[in-house]
Coordinates of C-alpha atoms in Angstrom, one line a residue:
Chain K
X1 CA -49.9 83.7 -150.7
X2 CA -52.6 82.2 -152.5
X3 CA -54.7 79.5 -150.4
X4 CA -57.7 80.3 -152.1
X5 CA -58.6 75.9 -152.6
X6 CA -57.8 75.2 -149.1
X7 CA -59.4 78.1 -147.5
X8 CA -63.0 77.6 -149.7
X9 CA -63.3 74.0 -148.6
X10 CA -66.3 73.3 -146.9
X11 CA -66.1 70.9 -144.0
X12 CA -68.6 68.0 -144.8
X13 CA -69.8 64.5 -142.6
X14 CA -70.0 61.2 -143.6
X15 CA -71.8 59.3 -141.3
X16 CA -71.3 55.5 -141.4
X17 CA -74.3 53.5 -140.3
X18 CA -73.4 51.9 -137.1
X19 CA -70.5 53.8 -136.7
X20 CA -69.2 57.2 -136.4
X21 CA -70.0 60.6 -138.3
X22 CA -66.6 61.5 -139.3
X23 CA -65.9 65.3 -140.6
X24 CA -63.5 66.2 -143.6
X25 CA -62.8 68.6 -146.5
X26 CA -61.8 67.3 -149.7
X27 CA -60.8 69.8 -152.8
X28 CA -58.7 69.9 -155.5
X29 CA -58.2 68.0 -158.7
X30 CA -56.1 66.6 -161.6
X31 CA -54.0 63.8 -163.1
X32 CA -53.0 62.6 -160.1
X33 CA -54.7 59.5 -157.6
X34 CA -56.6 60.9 -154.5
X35 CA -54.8 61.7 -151.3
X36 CA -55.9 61.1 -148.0
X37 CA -54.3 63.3 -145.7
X38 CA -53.3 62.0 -142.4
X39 CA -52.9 64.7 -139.1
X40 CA -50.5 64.9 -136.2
X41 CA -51.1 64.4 -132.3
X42 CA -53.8 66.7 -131.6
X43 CA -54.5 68.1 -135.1
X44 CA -57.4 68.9 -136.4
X45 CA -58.5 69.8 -140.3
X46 CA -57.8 73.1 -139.2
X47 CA -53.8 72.3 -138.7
X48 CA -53.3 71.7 -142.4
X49 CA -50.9 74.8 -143.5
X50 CA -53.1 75.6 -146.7
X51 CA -50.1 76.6 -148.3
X52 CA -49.3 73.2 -148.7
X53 CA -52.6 71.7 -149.1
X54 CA -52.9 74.3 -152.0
X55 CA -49.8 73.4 -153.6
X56 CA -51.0 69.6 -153.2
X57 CA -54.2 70.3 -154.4
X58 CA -53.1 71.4 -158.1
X59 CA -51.9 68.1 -159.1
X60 CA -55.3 65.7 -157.6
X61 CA -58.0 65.8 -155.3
X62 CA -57.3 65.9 -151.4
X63 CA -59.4 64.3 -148.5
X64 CA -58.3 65.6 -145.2
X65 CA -59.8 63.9 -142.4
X66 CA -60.9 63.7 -138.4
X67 CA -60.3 60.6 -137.0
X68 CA -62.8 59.6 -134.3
X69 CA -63.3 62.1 -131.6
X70 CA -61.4 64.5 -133.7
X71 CA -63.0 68.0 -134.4
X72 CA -66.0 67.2 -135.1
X73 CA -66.1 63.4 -136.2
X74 CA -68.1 61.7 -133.2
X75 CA -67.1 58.9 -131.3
X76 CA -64.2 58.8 -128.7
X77 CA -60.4 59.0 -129.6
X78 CA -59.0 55.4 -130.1
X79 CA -55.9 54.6 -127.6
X80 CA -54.1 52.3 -130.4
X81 CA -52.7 53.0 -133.7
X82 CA -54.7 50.3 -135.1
X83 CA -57.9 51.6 -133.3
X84 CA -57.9 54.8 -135.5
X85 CA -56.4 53.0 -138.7
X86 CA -59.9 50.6 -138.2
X87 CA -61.9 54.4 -138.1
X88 CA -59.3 55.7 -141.6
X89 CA -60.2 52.4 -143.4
X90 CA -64.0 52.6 -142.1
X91 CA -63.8 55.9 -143.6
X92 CA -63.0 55.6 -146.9
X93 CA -64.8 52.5 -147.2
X94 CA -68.0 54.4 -146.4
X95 CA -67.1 57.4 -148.9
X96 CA -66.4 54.6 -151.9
X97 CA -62.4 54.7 -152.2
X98 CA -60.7 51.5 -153.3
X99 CA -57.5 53.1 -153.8
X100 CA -56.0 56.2 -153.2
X101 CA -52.4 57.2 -151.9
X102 CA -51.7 58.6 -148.6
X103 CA -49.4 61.2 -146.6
X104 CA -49.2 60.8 -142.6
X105 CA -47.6 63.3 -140.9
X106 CA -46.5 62.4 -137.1
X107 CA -48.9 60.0 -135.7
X108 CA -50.7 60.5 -138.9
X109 CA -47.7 58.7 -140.3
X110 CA -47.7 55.6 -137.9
X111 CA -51.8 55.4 -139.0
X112 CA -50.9 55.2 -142.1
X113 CA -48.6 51.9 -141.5
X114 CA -50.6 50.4 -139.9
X115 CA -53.4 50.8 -142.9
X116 CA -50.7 49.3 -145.0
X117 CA -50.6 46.4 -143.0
X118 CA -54.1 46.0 -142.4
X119 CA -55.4 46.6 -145.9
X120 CA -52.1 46.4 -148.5
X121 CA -54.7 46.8 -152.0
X122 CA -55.9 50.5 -150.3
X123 CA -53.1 52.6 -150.8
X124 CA -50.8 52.5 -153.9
X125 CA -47.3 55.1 -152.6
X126 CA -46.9 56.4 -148.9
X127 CA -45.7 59.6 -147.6
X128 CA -44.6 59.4 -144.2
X129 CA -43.7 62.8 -142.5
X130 CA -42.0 63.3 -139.3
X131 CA -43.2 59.9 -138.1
X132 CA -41.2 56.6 -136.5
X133 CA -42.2 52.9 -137.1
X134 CA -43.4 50.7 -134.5
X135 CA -40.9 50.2 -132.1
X136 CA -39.4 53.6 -132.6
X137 CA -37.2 55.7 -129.9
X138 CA -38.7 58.7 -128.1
X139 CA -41.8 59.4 -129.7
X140 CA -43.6 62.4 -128.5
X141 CA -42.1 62.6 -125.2
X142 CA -43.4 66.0 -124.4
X143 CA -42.0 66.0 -121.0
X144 CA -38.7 66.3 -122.7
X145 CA -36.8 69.8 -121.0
X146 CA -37.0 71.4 -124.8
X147 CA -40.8 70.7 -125.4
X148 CA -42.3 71.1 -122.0
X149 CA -40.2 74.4 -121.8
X150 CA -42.9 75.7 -124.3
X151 CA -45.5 73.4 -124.1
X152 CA -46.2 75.1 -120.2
X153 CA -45.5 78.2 -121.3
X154 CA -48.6 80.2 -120.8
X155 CA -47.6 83.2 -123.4
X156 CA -47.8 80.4 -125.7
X157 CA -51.7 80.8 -126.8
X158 CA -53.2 78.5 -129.8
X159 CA -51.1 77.9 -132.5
X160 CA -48.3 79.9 -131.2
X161 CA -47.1 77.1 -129.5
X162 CA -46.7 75.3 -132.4
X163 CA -43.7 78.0 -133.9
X164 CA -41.7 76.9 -131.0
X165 CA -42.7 72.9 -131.3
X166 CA -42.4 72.5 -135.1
X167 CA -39.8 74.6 -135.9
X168 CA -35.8 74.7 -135.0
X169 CA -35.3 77.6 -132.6
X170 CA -33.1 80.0 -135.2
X171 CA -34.1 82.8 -137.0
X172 CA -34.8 81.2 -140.4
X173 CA -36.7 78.0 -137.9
X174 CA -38.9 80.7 -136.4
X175 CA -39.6 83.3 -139.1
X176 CA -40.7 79.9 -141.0
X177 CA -42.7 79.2 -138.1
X178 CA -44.3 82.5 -137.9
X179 CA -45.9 82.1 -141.4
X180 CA -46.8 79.2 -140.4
X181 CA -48.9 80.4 -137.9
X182 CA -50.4 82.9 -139.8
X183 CA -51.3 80.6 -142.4
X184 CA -53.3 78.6 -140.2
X185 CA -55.1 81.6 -138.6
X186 CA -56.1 82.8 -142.0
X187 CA -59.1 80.6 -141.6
X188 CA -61.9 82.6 -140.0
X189 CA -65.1 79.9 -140.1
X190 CA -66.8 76.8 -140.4
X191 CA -63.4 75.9 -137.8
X192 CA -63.0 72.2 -135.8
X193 CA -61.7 74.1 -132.8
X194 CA -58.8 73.1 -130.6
X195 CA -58.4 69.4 -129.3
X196 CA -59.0 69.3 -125.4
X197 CA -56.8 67.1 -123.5
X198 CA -58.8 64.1 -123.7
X199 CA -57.9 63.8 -127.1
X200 CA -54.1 64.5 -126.0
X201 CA -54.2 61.5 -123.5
X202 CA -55.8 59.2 -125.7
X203 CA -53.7 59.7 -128.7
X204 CA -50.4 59.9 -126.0
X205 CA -51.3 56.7 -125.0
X206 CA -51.1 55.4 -128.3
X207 CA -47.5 56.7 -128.8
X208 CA -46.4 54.5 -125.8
X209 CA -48.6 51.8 -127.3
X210 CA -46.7 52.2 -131.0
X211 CA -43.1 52.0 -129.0
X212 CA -43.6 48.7 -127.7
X213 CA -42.8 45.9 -130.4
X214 CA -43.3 42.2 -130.1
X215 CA -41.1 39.3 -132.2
X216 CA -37.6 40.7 -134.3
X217 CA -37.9 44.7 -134.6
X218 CA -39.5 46.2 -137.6
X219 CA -39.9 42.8 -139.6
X220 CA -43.6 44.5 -140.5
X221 CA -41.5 47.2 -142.4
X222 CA -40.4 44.4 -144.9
X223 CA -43.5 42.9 -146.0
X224 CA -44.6 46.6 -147.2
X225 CA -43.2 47.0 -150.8
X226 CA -45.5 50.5 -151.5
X227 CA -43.0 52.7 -152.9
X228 CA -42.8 55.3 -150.0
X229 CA -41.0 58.5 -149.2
X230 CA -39.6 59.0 -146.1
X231 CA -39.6 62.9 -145.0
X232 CA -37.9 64.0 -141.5
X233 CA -36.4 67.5 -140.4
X234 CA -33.2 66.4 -139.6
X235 CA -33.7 68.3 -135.7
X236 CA -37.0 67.3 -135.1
X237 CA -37.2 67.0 -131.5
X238 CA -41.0 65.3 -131.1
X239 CA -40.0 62.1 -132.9
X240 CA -36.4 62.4 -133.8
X241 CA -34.9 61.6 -137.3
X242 CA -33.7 58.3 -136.4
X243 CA -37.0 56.8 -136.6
X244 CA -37.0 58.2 -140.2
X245 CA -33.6 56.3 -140.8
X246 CA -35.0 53.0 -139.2
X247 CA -37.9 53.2 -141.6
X248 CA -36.1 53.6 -145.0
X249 CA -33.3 51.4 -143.6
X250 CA -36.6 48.6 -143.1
X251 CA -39.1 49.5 -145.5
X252 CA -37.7 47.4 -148.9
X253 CA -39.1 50.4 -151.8
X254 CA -38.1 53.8 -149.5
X255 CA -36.4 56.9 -150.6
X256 CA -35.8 59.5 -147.7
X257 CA -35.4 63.1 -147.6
X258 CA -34.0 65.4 -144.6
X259 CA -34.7 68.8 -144.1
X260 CA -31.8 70.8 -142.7
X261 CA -32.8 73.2 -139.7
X262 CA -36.0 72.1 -139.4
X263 CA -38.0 70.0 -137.0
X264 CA -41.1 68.5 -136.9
X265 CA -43.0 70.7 -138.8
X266 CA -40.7 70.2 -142.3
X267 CA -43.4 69.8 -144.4
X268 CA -44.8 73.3 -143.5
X269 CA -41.6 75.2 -143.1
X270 CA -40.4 74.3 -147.0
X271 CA -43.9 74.1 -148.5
X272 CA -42.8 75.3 -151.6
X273 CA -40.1 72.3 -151.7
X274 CA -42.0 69.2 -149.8
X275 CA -45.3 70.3 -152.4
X276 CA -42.8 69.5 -155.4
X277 CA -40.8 66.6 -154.0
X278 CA -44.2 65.3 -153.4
X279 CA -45.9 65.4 -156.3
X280 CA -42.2 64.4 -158.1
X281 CA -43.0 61.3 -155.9
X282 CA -47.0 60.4 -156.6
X283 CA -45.9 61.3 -160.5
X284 CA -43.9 58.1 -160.6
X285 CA -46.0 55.0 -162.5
X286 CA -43.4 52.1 -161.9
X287 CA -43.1 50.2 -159.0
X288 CA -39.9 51.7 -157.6
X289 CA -39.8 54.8 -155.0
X290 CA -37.0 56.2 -156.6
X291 CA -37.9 59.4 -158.2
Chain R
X1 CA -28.3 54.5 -173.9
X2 CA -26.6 57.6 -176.0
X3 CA -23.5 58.4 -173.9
X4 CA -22.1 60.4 -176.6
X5 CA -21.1 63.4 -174.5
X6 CA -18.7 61.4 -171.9
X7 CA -17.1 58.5 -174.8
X8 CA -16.6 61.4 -177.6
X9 CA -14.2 63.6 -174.7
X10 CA -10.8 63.1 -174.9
X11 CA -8.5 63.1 -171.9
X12 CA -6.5 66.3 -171.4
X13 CA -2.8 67.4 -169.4
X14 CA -2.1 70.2 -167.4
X15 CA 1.1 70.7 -166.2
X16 CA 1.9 72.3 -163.5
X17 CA 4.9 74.3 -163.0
X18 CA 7.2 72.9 -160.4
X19 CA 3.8 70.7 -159.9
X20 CA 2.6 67.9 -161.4
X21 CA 0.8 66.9 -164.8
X22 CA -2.7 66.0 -164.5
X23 CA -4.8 64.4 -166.7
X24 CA -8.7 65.0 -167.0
X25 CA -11.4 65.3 -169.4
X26 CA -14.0 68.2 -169.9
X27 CA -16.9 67.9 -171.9
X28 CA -20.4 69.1 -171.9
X29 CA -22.1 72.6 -171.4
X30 CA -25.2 74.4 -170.5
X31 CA -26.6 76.8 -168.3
X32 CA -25.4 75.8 -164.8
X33 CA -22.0 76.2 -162.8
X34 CA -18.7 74.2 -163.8
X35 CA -19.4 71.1 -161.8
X36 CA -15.8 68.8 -160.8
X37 CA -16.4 65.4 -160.3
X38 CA -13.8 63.7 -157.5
X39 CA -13.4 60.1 -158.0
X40 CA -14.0 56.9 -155.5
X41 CA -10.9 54.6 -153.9
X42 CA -8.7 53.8 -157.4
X43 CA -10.7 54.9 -159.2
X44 CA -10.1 56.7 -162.8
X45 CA -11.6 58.9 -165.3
X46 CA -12.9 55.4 -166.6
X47 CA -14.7 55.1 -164.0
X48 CA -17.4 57.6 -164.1
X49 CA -20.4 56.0 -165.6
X50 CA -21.2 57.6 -168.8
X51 CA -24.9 57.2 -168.3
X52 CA -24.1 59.4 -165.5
X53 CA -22.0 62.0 -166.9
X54 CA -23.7 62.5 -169.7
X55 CA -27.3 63.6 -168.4
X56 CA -25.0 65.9 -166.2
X57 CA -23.2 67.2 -169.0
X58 CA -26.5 68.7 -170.9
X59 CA -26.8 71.1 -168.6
X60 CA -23.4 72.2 -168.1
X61 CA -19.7 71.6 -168.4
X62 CA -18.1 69.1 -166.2
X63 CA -14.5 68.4 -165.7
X64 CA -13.4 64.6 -164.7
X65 CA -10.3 64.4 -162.6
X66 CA -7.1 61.8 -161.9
X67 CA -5.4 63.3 -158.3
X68 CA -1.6 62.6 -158.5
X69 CA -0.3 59.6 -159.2
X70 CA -3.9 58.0 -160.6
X71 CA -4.3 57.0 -163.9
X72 CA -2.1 59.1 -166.3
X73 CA -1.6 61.6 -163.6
X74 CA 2.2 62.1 -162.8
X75 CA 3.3 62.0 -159.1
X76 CA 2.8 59.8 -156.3
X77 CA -0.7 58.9 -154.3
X78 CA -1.1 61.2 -151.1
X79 CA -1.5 58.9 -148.0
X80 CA -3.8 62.1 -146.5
X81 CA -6.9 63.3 -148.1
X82 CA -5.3 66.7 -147.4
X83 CA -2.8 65.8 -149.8
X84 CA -5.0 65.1 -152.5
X85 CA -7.2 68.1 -151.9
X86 CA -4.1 70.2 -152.5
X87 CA -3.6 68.3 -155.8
X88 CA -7.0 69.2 -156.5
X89 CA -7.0 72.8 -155.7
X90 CA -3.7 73.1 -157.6
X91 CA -5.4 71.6 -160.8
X92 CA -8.2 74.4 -160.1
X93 CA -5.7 77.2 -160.1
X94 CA -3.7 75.9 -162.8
X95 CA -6.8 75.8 -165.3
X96 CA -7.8 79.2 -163.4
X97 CA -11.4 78.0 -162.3
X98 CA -12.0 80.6 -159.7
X99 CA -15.4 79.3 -158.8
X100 CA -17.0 75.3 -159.2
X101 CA -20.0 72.9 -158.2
X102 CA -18.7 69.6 -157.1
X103 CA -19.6 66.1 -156.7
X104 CA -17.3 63.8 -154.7
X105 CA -18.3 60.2 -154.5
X106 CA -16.5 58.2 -152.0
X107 CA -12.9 59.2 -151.3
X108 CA -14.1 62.1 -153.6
X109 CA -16.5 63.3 -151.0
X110 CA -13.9 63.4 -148.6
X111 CA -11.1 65.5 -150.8
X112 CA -13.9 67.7 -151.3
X113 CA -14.9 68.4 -147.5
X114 CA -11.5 69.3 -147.2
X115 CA -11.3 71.6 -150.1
X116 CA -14.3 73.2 -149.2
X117 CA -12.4 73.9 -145.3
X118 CA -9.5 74.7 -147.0
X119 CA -11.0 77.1 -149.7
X120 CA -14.0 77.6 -148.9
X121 CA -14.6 80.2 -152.0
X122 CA -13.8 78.0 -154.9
X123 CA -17.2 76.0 -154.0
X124 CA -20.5 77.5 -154.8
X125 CA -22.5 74.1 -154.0
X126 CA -21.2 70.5 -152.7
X127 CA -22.8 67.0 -153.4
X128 CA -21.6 64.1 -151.9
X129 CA -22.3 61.1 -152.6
X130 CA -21.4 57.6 -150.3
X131 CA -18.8 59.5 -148.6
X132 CA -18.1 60.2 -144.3
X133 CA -17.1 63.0 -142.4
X134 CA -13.9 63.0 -141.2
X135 CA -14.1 60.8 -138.2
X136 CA -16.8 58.8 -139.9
X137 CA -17.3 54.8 -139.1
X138 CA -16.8 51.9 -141.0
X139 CA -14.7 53.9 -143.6
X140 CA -13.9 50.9 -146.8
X141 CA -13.1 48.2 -144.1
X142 CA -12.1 45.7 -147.0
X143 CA -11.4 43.0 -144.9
X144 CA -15.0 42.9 -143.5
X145 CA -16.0 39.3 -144.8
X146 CA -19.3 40.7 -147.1
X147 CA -16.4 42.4 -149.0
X148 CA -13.2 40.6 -148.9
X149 CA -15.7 37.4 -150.6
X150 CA -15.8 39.3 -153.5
X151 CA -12.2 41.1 -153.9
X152 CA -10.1 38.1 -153.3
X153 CA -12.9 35.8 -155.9
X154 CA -10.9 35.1 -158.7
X155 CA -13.6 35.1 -161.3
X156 CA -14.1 38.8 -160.5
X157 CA -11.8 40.5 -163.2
X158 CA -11.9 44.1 -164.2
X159 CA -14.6 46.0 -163.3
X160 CA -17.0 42.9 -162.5
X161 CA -15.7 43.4 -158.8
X162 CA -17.7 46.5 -158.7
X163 CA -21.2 45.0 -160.0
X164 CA -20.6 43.1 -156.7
X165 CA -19.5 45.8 -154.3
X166 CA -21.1 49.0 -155.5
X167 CA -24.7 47.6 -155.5
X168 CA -26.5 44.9 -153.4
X169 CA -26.9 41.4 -154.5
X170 CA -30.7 41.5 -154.8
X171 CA -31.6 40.9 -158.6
X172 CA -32.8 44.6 -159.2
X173 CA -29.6 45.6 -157.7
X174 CA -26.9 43.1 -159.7
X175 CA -29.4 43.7 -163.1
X176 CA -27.8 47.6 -162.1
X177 CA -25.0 46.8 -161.8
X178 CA -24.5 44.5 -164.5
X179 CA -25.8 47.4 -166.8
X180 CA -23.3 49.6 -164.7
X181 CA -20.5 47.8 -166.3
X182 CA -21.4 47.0 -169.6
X183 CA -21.5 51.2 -169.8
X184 CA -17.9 51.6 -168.3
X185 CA -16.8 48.8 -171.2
X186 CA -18.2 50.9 -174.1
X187 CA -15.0 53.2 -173.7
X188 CA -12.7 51.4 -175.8
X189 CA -9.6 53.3 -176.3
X190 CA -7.5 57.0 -174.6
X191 CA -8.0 54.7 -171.1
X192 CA -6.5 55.4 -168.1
X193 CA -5.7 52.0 -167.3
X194 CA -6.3 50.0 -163.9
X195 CA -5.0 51.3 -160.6
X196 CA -2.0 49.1 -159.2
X197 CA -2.1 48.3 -155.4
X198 CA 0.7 51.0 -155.0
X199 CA -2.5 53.1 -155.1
X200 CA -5.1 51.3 -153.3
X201 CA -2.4 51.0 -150.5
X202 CA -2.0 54.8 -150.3
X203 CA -5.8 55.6 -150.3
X204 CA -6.4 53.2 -148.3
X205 CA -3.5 54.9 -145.6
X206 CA -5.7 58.1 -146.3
X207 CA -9.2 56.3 -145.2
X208 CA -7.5 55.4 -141.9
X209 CA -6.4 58.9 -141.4
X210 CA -10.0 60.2 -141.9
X211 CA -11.7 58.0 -139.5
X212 CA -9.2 59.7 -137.0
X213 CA -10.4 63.1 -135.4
X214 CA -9.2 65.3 -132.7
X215 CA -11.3 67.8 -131.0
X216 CA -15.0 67.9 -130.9
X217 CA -16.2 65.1 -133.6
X218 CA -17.7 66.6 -136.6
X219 CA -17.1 70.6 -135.4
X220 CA -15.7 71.4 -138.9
X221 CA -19.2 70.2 -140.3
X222 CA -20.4 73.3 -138.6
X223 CA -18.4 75.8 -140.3
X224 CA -19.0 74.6 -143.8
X225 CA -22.3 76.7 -144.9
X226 CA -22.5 76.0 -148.5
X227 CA -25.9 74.4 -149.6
X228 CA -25.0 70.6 -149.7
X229 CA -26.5 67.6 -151.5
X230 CA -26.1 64.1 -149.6
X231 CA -26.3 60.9 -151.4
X232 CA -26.5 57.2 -150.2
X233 CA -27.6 53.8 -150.9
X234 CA -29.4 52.4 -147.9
X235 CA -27.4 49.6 -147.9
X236 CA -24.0 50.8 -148.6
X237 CA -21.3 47.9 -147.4
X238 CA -17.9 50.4 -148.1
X239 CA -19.0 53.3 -146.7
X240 CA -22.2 53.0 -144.5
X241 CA -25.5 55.0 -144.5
X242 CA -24.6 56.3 -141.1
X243 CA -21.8 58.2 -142.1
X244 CA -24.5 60.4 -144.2
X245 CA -26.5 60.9 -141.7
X246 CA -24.2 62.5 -139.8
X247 CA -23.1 64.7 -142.8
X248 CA -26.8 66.0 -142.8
X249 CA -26.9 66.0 -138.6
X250 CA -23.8 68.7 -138.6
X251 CA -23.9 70.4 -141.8
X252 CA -26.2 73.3 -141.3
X253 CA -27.7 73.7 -144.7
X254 CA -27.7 69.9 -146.6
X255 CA -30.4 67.7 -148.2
X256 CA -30.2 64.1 -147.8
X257 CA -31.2 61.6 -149.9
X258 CA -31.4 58.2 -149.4
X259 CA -31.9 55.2 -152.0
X260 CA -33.5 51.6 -151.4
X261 CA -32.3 48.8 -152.6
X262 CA -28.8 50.3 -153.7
X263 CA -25.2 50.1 -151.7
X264 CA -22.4 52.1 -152.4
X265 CA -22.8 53.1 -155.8
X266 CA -26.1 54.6 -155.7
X267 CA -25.4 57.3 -158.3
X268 CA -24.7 54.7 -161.2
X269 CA -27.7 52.6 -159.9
X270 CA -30.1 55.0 -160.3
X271 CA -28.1 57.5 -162.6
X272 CA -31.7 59.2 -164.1
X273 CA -33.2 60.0 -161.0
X274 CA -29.4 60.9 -159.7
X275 CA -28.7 63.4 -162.3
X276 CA -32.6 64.5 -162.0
X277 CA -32.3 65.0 -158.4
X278 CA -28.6 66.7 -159.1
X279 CA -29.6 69.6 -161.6
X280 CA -32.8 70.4 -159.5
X281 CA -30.1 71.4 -156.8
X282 CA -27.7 72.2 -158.7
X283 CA -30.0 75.1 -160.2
X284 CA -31.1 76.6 -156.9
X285 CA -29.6 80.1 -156.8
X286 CA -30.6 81.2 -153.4
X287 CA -28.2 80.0 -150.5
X288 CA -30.5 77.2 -149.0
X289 CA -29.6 73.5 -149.5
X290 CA -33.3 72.9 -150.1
X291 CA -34.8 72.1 -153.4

């Protein structure tokens, strides 16, 4: 396995005057538009599988990113959605980008709404992984039996936790998972570290924030027309495939794609297949999602 | 739009001793698998889109199919998609294909489920398209008022019904299906002819049969391990989204796609990215659904 793009990036700082230093890698190249990478609940740059950054990073240029108080972007971690899409848009703002497209994975994904919303002319096609719209159903509900099972387990160290979190509980889920985890640890320096559980509260508190809705349920969905693709394992048990189904059933330009045994972590566990659906998806010129 | 391939083939008859006489066309060639193609609720081998079948057909050979008693098909409709599935197999057997791909679309997707239960070695890969497990919802509910509008409006002749009930009535989606029909007119002479309501009666005894289950709902899903394509228009009014998702929930090793802006006949809709998205799985040769 070659990770060689990923694993060479150099973690550099923007530092927006009046604002917050945020941290981020950003490699690769080609035809295609700049992608801003958007991480999960907890995640740091480090939690990118380079496999699949790799494989992205072939086709176009890649910018992952800390949100605030993330790694090692200053600042505290915003307890809204549209707190840390304010510190995304900030972001690329300060580095220069008018347009770029986007993937948000998990609560990456719901940032990545809300960015939409906020600032339509930023982003030109969405990829939403694993992620539920506003006014989703059980979102990151770690106290769930099957999460906190392995969440408290303490033989569960670093990223092992994450084989059992991110990945169905068969063989095939858990071999997948394995890699995974191996992938991740191939990176030796220059590291973010591991979020503490300030950032877990803060962000968790945003979850229960994004559940609430006001007015008639998902009518934000519709005013998005950015051709989107929809991604969900199809047994993800953080933010169930559902809230995939309510997006693409909502969201007026959406193709979706399911994973079978796979859970949150699809992206990772078919690398190989999500890399190439992906870039099937960003290769498109027309308007339309369909690919 | 060069639809050579699919308006050049000539319908075919095998008889069947002490069976029936079925008629079907076969055309096309290529690399990949024998792939059968199992028609939707009255429909015939007219009814295939030729925009469709064609890009299937350069990649390999694909045989079109009348069940008894459709089209020039000699015996009388089976009120049970068991019934028609034995049709099927017995057409298989009498050409000798030992081993196929399939697509079933609609009632098609159904007759193949229960060919694949029933013999589950003449299928090497499945894709179904608008189609429900047996004790799927909403199963071609005619009489729903956003359907019955258009089947008892007179000025709906011939296939024109089906630019009104296969795809949504947004522009995008009636410009499709406008184009959809103007293709299925091209064919000009060796037609099957229009199905009578002696045959929309019968298959429509056969969807009220399949939205019946006993047992654990959906525990034959399980058993069916061959890699799987799903297919669906968001906004499918015959045979709802739903119904695919919980294809993809219980089948252990299946893709699903979903399309904006597109009801029940997705595959015509979008027949580029359809047959795009149908060799790339078709020409997987490992055992996983993913692609």
């Amino acid at each position: 396995m070659s990770t060689h793009l990923s694993g060479k990036a150099r973690t550099q700082f923007l530092a927006i005057k009046g604002g917050e230093r945020y941290a981020y890698r950003r490699f690769g190249g080609g035809p295609g538009l700049l992608l801003l990478l958007l991480q999960h609940f907890t995640g740091t740059l480090d939690n990118w599988d380079p496999a699949l950054t790799d494989a992205l990073a072939e086709g176009r240029e890649l910018i992952l990113f800390d949100n605030a108080g993330i790694g090692r972007s200053s600042g505290s971690v915003p307890t809204t959605v549209a707190g840390m899409a304010k510190h995304a848009a900030a972001f690329l703002d300060g580095l220069g980008v008018d347009t770029c497209d986007v993937l948000g994975f998990s609560l990456g994904g719901m940032v990545a709404q809300q960015m939409v919303l906020d600032r339509p002319t930023v982003f030109r096609r969405l990829i939403l992984v694993g992620t539920a719209p506003r006014g989703g159903e059980d979102i990151m509900h770690l106290e769930k039996p099957r999460l906190a099972k392995h969440l408290q387990d303490p033989s569960n160290k670093g990223y092992s936790v994450l084989q059992k979190i991110f990945f169905t509980l068969t063989p095939s889920g858990q071999a997948a998972g394995a890699s995974f985890v191996e992938r991740l640890a191939e990176r030796k320096e220059d590291l973010d570290g591991v979020s503490g559980p300030e950032v877990a509260d803060a962000q968790m508190a945003a979850f229960r924030d994004w559940e609430r809705f006001t007015g008639e349920r998902f009518a934000d969905l519709r005013t998005i027309r950015h051709p989107t693709l929809v991604v969900n394992g199809v047994h993800d048990e953080m933010i169930p495939v559902v809230n995939s189904y309510r997006l693409v059933e909502n969201l007026p330009n959406a193709v979706l794609l399911t994973y079978p045994d796979a859970g949150h972590g699809s992206l990772f566990q078919y690398h190989d297949s999500f890399a190439h659906q992906a870039a099937a998806f960003l290769s498109v010129t027309s308007e339309s999602a369909v690919y």
